[in-house]
Amino acid sequence: MNTRYILQRLLSTVFVVFGITFVVFLIIQLVPGDPARVILGVAASEENVAALRERLGLNEPILMQYVTWVTGLLRGDLGSSLVTGQSVTRQIFQRLPATLILALAGLLVGLGIALPAGIISAVKPQSPIDLIATLLSQIGVSIPDFWLGILLILLFSLTLGWLPSQGHTPFTQDPVDWLLHLILPALTVGIISGAIQTRFIRSAMLEVLHEDYVRTARAKGISERSVIGYHALRNALITIVTIIGLQLTALLSAVVVVEVVFSWPGLGRLTLNAVLDRDYPLLQGAVFTLATMLALINLGTDLIYFFIDPRIEYA
């Protein structure tokens, strides 16, 4: 493995994360509304609002506020919530596992749909299976995630009564109930993700199946299963890994809406509540955490390429 390239990517990721802190901080400052006014209410006097702004440090220059925030960030301290007074770092780490579980579960559901559908469609192009898979993937791409979530709630919760519609049970408290609450939001995220992945996996497999080495493998009498599984799918992994990395980053963003629909106690709901409450420290911490995770996923995707195809060389 190219050690120099790895070090370069790690260093560039550090600079990206640092840039994220600056962009996130500036964007948060553009959010309309006064946190002090939100905390005290519309009936509060101007004197009380001004005193609270002074106590929270909101009257300091923006650059000074940024330096203060980054200094705390380097110590692992993202500040305290303006609304609850609790540690932002603690709130984020309490909610983060639920978001990661939902995103990973949705990714697994999506791969469970996309891999067989994409491979079969590529192996049998223009067949009825290919046409059905293409049609369903196009429909899946066009469906908004919140609308699909509502439909699943109406069908499996209100009509059939098979699954709970909202809420969350800790895994340590009741693993079965935890799984039942996870199914619907994971299906909502996974179905749409699977529709997107199906199209890319089909295209990647179609391209590989027309390569000379695949035709040579078939000419040698190698079984079709080996040709598809070993020769074709293995050489299409670069594209598939790229798709998985992109989808995982997209899922971490998409679960914000899904968490609201299903009352899932993840980072998405926490971020939305922070926006509504004008809770700047909490909002900054949540957005920074999500953005940093996306940067690390992109880094991991690039590094995985080395293990999939050692022939890859980077300048």
CSV table of N, CA, C and O in Angstrom, one decimal, residues 152-153 156-158 161-169 176-185 262 264:
chain,number,residue,atom,x,y,z
A,152,LEU,N,-45.7,3.2,4.7
A,152,LEU,CA,-45.3,1.9,5.4
A,152,LEU,C,-46.0,1.9,6.8
A,152,LEU,O,-46.4,0.9,7.3
A,153,ILE,N,-46.1,3.1,7.4
A,153,ILE,CA,-46.8,3.2,8.7
A,153,ILE,C,-48.3,2.8,8.5
A,153,ILE,O,-48.9,2.1,9.3
A,156,PHE,N,-48.3,-1.3,7.6
A,156,PHE,CA,-47.8,-2.3,8.5
A,156,PHE,C,-48.2,-2.0,10.0
A,156,PHE,O,-48.2,-2.9,10.8
A,157,SER,N,-48.5,-0.7,10.3
A,157,SER,CA,-48.8,-0.4,11.7
A,157,SER,C,-50.3,-0.2,11.8
A,157,SER,O,-51.0,-0.8,12.7
A,158,LEU,N,-50.9,0.7,11.1
A,158,LEU,CA,-52.4,1.0,11.3
A,158,LEU,C,-53.3,0.0,10.7
A,158,LEU,O,-54.3,-0.4,11.2
A,161,GLY,N,-51.2,-3.9,11.7
A,161,GLY,CA,-50.8,-4.0,13.1
A,161,GLY,C,-49.7,-4.8,13.4
A,161,GLY,O,-49.5,-5.3,14.5
A,162,TRP,N,-48.8,-5.0,12.4
A,162,TRP,CA,-47.6,-5.9,12.6
A,162,TRP,C,-46.5,-5.3,13.4
A,162,TRP,O,-45.8,-5.9,14.1
A,163,LEU,N,-46.3,-4.0,13.1
A,163,LEU,CA,-45.1,-3.3,13.6
A,163,LEU,C,-45.4,-2.0,14.2
A,163,LEU,O,-46.4,-1.4,13.9
A,164,PRO,N,-44.6,-1.6,15.2
A,164,PRO,CA,-44.9,-0.2,15.8
A,164,PRO,C,-44.6,0.9,14.8
A,164,PRO,O,-43.7,0.8,14.0
A,165,SER,N,-45.3,2.0,15.0
A,165,SER,CA,-45.2,3.1,14.0
A,165,SER,C,-44.1,4.0,14.4
A,165,SER,O,-43.5,4.6,13.5
A,166,GLN,N,-43.9,4.2,15.7
A,166,GLN,CA,-42.9,5.2,16.1
A,166,GLN,C,-42.3,4.8,17.4
A,166,GLN,O,-42.7,3.8,18.0
A,167,GLY,N,-41.2,5.5,17.7
A,167,GLY,CA,-40.5,5.3,19.0
A,167,GLY,C,-39.3,4.4,18.9
A,167,GLY,O,-38.9,4.1,17.8
A,168,HIS,N,-38.7,4.1,20.0
A,168,HIS,CA,-37.5,3.4,20.0
A,168,HIS,C,-37.3,2.7,21.4
A,168,HIS,O,-37.6,3.3,22.4
A,169,THR,N,-36.9,1.5,21.4
A,169,THR,CA,-36.6,0.8,22.6
A,169,THR,C,-35.1,0.4,22.7
A,169,THR,O,-34.6,-0.1,21.7
A,176,VAL,N,-35.8,-7.7,21.0
A,176,VAL,CA,-36.9,-8.0,20.1
A,176,VAL,C,-37.7,-6.7,19.7
A,176,VAL,O,-37.9,-6.4,18.6
A,177,ASP,N,-38.1,-6.0,20.8
A,177,ASP,CA,-38.8,-4.7,20.5
A,177,ASP,C,-37.9,-3.7,19.8
A,177,ASP,O,-38.4,-2.9,19.0
A,178,TRP,N,-36.6,-3.7,20.2
A,178,TRP,CA,-35.7,-2.8,19.5
A,178,TRP,C,-35.7,-3.1,18.0
A,178,TRP,O,-35.8,-2.2,17.1
A,179,LEU,N,-35.7,-4.4,17.6
A,179,LEU,CA,-35.7,-4.8,16.2
A,179,LEU,C,-37.0,-4.4,15.5
A,179,LEU,O,-37.0,-3.9,14.4
A,180,LEU,N,-38.1,-4.6,16.2
A,180,LEU,CA,-39.4,-4.3,15.6
A,180,LEU,C,-39.5,-2.8,15.3
A,180,LEU,O,-40.1,-2.4,14.3
A,181,HIS,N,-39.0,-2.0,16.2
A,181,HIS,CA,-39.0,-0.5,16.0
A,181,HIS,C,-38.1,-0.1,14.9
A,181,HIS,O,-38.3,1.0,14.3
A,182,LEU,N,-37.0,-0.9,14.6
A,182,LEU,CA,-36.1,-0.5,13.6
A,182,LEU,C,-36.5,-0.9,12.2
A,182,LEU,O,-36.1,-0.2,11.2
A,183,ILE,N,-37.4,-1.9,12.0
A,183,ILE,CA,-37.7,-2.4,10.7
A,183,ILE,C,-38.3,-1.3,9.8
A,183,ILE,O,-37.8,-1.2,8.7
A,184,LEU,N,-39.3,-0.6,10.2
A,184,LEU,CA,-40.0,0.3,9.3
A,184,LEU,C,-39.0,1.5,8.9
A,184,LEU,O,-38.9,1.8,7.7
A,185,PRO,N,-38.3,2.2,9.8
A,185,PRO,CA,-37.4,3.2,9.3
A,185,PRO,C,-36.3,2.7,8.5
A,185,PRO,O,-35.9,3.3,7.5
A,262,PHE,N,-40.6,8.8,12.2
A,262,PHE,CA,-40.7,7.6,13.0
A,262,PHE,C,-40.3,7.9,14.5
A,262,PHE,O,-40.3,7.0,15.3
A,264,TRP,N,-37.6,8.6,15.8
A,264,TRP,CA,-36.4,7.9,16.1
A,264,TRP,C,-35.4,8.8,16.8
A,264,TRP,O,-35.1,9.9,16.3
